[in-house]
CSV table of N, CA, C and O in Angstrom, one decimal:
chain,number,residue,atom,x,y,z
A,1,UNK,N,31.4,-10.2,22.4
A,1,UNK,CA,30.1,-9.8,21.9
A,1,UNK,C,29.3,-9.0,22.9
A,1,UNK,O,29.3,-9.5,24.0
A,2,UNK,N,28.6,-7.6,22.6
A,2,UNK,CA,27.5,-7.2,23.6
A,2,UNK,C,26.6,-8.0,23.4
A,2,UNK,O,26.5,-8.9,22.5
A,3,UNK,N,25.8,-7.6,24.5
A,3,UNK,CA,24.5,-8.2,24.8
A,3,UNK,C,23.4,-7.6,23.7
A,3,UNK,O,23.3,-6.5,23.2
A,4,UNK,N,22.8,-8.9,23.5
A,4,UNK,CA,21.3,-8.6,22.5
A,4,UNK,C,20.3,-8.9,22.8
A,4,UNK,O,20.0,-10.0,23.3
A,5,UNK,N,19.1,-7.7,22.6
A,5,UNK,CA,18.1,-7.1,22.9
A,5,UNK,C,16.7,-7.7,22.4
A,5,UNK,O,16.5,-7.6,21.2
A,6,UNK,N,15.9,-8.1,22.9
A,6,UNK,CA,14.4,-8.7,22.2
A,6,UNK,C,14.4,-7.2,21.9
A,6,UNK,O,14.8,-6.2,22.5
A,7,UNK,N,13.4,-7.5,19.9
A,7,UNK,CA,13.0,-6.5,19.3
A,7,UNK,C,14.5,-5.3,18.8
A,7,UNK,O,14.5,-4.2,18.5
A,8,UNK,N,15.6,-6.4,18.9
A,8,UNK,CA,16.7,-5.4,18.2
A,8,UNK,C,16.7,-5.3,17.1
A,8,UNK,O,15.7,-6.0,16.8
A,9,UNK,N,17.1,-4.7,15.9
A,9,UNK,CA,17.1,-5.0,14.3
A,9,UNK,C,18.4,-4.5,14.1
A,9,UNK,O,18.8,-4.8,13.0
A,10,UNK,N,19.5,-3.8,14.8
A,10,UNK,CA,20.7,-3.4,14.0
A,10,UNK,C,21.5,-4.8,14.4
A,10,UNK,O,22.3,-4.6,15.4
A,11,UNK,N,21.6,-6.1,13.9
A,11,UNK,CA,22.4,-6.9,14.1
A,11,UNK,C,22.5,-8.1,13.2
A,11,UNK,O,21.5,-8.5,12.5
A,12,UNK,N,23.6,-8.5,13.2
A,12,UNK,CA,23.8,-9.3,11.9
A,12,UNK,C,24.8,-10.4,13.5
A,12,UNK,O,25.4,-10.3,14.6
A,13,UNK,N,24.1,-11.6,12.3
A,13,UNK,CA,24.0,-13.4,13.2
A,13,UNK,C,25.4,-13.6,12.3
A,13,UNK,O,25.3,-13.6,11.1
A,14,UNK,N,26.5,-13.8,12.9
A,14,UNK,CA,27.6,-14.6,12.0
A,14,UNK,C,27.5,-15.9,12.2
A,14,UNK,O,26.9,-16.2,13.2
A,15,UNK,N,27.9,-17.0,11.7
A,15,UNK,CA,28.4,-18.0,12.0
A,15,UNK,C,29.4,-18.7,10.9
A,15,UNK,O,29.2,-18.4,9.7
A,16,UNK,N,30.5,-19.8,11.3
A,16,UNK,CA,31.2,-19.9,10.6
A,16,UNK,C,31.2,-21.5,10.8
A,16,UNK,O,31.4,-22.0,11.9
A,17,UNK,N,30.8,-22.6,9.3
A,17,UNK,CA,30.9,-23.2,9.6
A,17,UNK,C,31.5,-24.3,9.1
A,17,UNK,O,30.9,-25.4,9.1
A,18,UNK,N,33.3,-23.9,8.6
A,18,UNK,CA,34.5,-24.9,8.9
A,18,UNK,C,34.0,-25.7,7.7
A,18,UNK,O,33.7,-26.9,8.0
A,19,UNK,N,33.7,-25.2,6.3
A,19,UNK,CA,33.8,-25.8,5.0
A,19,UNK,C,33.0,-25.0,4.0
A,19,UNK,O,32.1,-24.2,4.0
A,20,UNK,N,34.0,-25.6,3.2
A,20,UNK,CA,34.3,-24.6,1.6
A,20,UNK,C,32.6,-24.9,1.6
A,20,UNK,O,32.0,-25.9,1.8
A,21,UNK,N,32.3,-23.8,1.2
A,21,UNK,CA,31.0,-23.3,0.4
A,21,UNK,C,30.9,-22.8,-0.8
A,21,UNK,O,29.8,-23.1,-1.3
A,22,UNK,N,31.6,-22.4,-1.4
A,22,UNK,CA,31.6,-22.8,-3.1
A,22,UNK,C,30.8,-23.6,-3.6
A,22,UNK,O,30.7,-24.9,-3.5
A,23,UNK,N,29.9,-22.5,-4.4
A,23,UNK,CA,28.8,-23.5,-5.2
A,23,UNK,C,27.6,-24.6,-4.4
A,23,UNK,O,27.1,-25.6,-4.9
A,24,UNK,N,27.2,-24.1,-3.0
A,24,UNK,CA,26.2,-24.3,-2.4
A,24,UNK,C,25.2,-23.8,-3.3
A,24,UNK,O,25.4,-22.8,-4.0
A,25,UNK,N,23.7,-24.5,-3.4
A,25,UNK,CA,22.7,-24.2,-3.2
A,25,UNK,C,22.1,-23.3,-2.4
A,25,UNK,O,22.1,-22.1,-2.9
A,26,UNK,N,21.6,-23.5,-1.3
A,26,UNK,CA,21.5,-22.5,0.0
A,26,UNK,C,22.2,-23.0,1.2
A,26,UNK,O,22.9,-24.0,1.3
A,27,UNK,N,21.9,-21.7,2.3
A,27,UNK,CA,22.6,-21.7,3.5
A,27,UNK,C,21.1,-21.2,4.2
A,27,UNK,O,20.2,-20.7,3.5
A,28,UNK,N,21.0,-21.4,5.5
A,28,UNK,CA,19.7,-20.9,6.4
A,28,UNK,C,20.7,-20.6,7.5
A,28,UNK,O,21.9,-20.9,7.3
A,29,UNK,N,20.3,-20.0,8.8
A,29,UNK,CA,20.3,-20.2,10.1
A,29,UNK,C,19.0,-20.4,11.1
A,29,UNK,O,18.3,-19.6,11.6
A,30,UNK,N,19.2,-21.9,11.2
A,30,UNK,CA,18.2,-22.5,11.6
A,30,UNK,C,18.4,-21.9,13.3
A,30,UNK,O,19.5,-21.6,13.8
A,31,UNK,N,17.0,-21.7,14.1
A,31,UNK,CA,17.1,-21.3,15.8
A,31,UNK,C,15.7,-21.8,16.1
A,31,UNK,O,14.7,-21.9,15.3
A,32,UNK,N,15.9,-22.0,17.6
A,32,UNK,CA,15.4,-22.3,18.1
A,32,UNK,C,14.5,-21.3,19.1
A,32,UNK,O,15.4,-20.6,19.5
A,33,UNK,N,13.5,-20.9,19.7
A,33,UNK,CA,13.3,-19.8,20.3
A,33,UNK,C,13.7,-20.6,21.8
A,33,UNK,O,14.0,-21.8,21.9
A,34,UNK,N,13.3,-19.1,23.0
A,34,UNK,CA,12.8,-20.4,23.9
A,34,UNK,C,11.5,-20.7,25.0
A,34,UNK,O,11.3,-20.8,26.2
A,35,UNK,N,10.7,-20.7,23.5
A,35,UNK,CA,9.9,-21.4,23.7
A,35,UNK,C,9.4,-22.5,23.6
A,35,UNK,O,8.4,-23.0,23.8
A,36,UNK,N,11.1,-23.0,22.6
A,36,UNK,CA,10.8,-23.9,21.6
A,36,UNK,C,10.3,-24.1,20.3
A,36,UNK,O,10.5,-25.1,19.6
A,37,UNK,N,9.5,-23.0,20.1
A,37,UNK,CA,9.3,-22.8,18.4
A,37,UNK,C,10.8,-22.6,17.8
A,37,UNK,O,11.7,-22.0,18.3
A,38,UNK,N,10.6,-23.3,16.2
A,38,UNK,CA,12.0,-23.9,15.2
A,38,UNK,C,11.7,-22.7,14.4
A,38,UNK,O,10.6,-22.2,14.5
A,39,UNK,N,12.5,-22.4,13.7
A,39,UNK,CA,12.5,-21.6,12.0
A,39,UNK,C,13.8,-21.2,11.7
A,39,UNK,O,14.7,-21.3,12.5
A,40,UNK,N,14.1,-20.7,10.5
A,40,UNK,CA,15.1,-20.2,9.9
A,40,UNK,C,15.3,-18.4,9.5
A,40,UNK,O,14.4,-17.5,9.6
A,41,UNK,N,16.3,-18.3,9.2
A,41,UNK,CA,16.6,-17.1,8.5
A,41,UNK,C,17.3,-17.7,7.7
A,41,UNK,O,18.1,-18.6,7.8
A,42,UNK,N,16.7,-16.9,6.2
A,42,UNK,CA,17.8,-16.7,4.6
A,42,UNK,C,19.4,-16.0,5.6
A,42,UNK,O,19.6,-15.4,6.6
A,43,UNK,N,20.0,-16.6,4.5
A,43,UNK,CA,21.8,-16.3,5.2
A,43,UNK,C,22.3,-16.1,3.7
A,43,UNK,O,21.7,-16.6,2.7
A,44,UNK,N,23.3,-15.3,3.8
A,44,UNK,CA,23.8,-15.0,2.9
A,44,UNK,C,25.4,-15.6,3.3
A,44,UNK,O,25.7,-15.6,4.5
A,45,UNK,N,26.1,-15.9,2.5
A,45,UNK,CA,27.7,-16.4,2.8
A,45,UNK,C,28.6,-15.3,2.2
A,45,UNK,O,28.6,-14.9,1.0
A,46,UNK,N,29.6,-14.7,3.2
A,46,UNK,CA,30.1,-13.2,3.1
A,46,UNK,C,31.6,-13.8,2.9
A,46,UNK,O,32.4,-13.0,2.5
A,47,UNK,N,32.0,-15.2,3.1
A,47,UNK,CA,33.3,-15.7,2.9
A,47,UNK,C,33.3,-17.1,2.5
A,47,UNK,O,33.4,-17.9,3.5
A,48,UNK,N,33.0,-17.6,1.1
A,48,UNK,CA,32.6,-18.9,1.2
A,48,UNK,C,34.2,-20.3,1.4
A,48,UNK,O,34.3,-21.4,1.9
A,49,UNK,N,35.2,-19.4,0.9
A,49,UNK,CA,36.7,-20.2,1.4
A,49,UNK,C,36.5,-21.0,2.7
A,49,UNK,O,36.7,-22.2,3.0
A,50,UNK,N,35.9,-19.9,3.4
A,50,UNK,CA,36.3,-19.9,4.9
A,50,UNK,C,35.1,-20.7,5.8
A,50,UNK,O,35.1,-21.3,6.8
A,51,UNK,N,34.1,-20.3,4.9
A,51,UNK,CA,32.9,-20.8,5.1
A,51,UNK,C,32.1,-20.3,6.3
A,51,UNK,O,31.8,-20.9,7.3
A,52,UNK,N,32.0,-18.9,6.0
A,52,UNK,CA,31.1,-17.8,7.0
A,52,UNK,C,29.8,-17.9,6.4
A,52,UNK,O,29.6,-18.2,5.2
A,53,UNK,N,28.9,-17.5,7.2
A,53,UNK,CA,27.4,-17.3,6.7
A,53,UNK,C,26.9,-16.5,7.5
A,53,UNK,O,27.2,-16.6,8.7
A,54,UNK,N,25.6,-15.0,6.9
A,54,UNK,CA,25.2,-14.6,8.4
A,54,UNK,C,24.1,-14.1,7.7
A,54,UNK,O,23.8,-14.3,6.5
A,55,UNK,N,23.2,-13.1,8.8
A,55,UNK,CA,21.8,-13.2,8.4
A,55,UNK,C,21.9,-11.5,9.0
A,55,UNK,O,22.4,-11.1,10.1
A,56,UNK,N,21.4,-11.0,8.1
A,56,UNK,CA,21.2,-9.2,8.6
A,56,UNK,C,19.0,-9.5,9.6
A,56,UNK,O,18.0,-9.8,9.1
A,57,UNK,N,19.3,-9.2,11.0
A,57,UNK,CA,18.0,-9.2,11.6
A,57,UNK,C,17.3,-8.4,11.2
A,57,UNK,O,18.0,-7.4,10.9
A,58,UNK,N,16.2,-8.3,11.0
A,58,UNK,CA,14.8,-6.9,10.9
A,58,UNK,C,13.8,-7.3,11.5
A,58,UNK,O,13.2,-8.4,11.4
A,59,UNK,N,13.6,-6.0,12.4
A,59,UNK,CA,12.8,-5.9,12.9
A,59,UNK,C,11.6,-6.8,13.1
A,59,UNK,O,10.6,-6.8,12.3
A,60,UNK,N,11.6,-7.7,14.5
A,60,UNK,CA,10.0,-8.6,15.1
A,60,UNK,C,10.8,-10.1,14.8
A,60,UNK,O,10.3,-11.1,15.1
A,61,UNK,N,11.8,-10.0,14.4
A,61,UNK,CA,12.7,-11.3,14.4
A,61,UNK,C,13.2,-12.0,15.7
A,61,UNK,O,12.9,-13.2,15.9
A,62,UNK,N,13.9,-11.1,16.6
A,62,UNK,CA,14.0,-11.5,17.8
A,62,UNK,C,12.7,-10.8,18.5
A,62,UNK,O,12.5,-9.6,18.8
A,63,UNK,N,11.8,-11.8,18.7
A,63,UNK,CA,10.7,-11.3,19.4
A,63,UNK,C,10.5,-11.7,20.7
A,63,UNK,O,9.4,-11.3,21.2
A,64,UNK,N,11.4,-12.7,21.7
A,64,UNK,CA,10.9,-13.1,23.1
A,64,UNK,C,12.6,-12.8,23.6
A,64,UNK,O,13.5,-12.7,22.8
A,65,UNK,N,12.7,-12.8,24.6
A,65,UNK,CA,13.7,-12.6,25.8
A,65,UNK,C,14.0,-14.1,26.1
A,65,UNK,O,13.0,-14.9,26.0
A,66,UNK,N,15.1,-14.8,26.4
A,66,UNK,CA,15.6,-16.0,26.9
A,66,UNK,C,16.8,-16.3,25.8
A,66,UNK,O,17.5,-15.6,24.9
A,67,UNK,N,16.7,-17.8,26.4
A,67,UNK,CA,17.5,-18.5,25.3
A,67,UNK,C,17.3,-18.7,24.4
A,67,UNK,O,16.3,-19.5,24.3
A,68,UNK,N,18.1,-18.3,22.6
A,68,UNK,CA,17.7,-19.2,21.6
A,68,UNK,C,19.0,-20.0,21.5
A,68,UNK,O,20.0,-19.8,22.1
A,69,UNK,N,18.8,-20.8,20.7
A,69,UNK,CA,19.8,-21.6,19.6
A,69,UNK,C,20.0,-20.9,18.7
A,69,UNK,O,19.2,-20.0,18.8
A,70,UNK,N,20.8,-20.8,17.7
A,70,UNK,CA,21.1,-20.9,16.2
A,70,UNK,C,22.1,-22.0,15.9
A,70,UNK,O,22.8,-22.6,16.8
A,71,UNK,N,22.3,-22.4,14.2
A,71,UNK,CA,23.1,-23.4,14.1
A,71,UNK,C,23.0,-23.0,12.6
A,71,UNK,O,22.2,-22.2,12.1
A,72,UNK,N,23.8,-23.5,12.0
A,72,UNK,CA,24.1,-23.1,10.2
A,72,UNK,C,23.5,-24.3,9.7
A,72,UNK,O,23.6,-25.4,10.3
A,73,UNK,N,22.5,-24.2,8.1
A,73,UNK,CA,22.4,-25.9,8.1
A,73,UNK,C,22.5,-25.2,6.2
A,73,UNK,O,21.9,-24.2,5.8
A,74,UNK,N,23.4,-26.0,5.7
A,74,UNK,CA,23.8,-25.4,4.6
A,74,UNK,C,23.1,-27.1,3.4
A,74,UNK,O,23.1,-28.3,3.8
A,75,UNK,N,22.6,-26.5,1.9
A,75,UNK,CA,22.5,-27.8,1.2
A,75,UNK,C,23.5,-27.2,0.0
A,75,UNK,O,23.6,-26.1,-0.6
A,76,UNK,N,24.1,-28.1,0.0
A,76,UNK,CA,24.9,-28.4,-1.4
A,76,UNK,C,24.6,-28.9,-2.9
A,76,UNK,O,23.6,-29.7,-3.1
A,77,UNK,N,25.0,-28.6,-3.6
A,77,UNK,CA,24.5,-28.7,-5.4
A,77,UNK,C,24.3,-30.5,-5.6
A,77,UNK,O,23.6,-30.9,-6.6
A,78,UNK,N,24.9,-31.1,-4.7
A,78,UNK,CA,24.4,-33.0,-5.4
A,78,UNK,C,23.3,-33.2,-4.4
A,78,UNK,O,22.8,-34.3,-4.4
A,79,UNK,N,22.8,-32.4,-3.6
A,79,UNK,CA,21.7,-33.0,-2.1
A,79,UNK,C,22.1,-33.1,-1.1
A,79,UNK,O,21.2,-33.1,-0.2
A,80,UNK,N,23.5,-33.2,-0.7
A,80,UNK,CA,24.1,-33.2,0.7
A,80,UNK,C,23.5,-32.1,1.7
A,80,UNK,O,22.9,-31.1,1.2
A,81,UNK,N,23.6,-32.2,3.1
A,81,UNK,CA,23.3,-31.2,3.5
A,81,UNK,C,23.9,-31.2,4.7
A,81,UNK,O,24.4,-32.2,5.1
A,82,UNK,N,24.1,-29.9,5.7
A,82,UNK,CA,25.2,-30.6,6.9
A,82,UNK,C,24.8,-29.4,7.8
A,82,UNK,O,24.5,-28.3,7.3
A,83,UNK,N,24.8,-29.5,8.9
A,83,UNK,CA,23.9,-29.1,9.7
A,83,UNK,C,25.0,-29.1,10.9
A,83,UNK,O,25.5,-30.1,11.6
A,84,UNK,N,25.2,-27.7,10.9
A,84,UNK,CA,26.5,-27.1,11.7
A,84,UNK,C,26.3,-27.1,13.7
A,84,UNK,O,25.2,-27.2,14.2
A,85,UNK,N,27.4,-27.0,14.4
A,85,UNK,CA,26.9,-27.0,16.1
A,85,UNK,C,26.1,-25.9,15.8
A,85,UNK,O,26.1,-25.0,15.0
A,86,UNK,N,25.4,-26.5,16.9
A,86,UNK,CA,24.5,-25.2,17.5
A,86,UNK,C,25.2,-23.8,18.5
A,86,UNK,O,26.2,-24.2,19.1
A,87,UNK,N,25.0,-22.8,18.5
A,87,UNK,CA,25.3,-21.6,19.3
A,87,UNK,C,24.2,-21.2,20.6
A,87,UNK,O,23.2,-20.5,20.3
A,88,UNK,N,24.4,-21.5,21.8
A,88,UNK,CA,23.3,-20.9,22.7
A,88,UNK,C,23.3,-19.3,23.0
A,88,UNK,O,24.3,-19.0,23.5
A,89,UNK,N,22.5,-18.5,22.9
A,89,UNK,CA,23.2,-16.8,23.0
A,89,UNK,C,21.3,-16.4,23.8
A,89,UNK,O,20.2,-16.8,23.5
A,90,UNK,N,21.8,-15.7,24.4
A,90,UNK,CA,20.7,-15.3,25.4
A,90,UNK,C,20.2,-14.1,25.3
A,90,UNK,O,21.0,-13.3,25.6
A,91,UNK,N,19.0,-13.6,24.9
A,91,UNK,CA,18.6,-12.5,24.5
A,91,UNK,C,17.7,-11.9,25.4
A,91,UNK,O,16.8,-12.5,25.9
A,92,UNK,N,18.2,-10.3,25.7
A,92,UNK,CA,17.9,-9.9,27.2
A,92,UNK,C,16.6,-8.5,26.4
A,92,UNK,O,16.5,-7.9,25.3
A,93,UNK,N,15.7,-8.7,27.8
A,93,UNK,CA,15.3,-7.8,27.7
A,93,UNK,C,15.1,-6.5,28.0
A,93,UNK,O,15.4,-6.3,29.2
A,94,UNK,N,14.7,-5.3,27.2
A,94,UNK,CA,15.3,-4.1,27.2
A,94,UNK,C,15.3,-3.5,28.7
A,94,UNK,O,14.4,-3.8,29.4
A,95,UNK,N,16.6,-2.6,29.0
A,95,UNK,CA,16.7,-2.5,30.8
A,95,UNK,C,16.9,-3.5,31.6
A,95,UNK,O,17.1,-3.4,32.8
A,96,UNK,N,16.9,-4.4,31.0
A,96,UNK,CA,17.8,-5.5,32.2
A,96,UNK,C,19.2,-6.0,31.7
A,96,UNK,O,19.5,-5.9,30.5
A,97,UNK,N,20.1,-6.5,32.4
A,97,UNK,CA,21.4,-6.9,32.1
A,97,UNK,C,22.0,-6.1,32.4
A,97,UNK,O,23.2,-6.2,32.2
């Protein structure tokens, strides 16, 4: 993977997370900034067999430089819900790295 940019927008978040998604309700990708502020992104599931999910970025989304988290947290059609590892990925700012 290259490196990613605070204030990028051409990038899409994959994550895959190791169960059939068929017939989910929703999917999010839950992160963390690091500042510590929580939120999500809407995810769309591009292989539910396989159980991929990812999120197209736009623009003011990645808004600080550091560490975030992401993690998949998917709910299912009876209420289940499952809340995938987390990913640490470090987002650099522009001209450094």
């Amino acid at each position: 993977m290259g490196r990613i940019f605070k204030g990028q927008s051409a990038l899409r978040i994959i994550l895959k997370t190791f169960t059939d998604l068929e017939g989910i309700v929703s999917a999010v990708i839950k992160y963390r900034k690091p500042d510590g502020v929580t939120g999500e992104f809407g995810a769309g599931v591009s292989d539910a067999a396989k159980g991929v999910i990812f999120h197209e970025c736009i623009e003011g989304e990645l808004d600080m430089a550091g560490w975030w988290v992401f993690w998949a947290f998917i709910t299912f059609e009876d209420g289940r819900t499952a809340a995938g590892e987390s990913a640490k990925v470090y987002v650099w700012k522009e001209g450094f790295g």
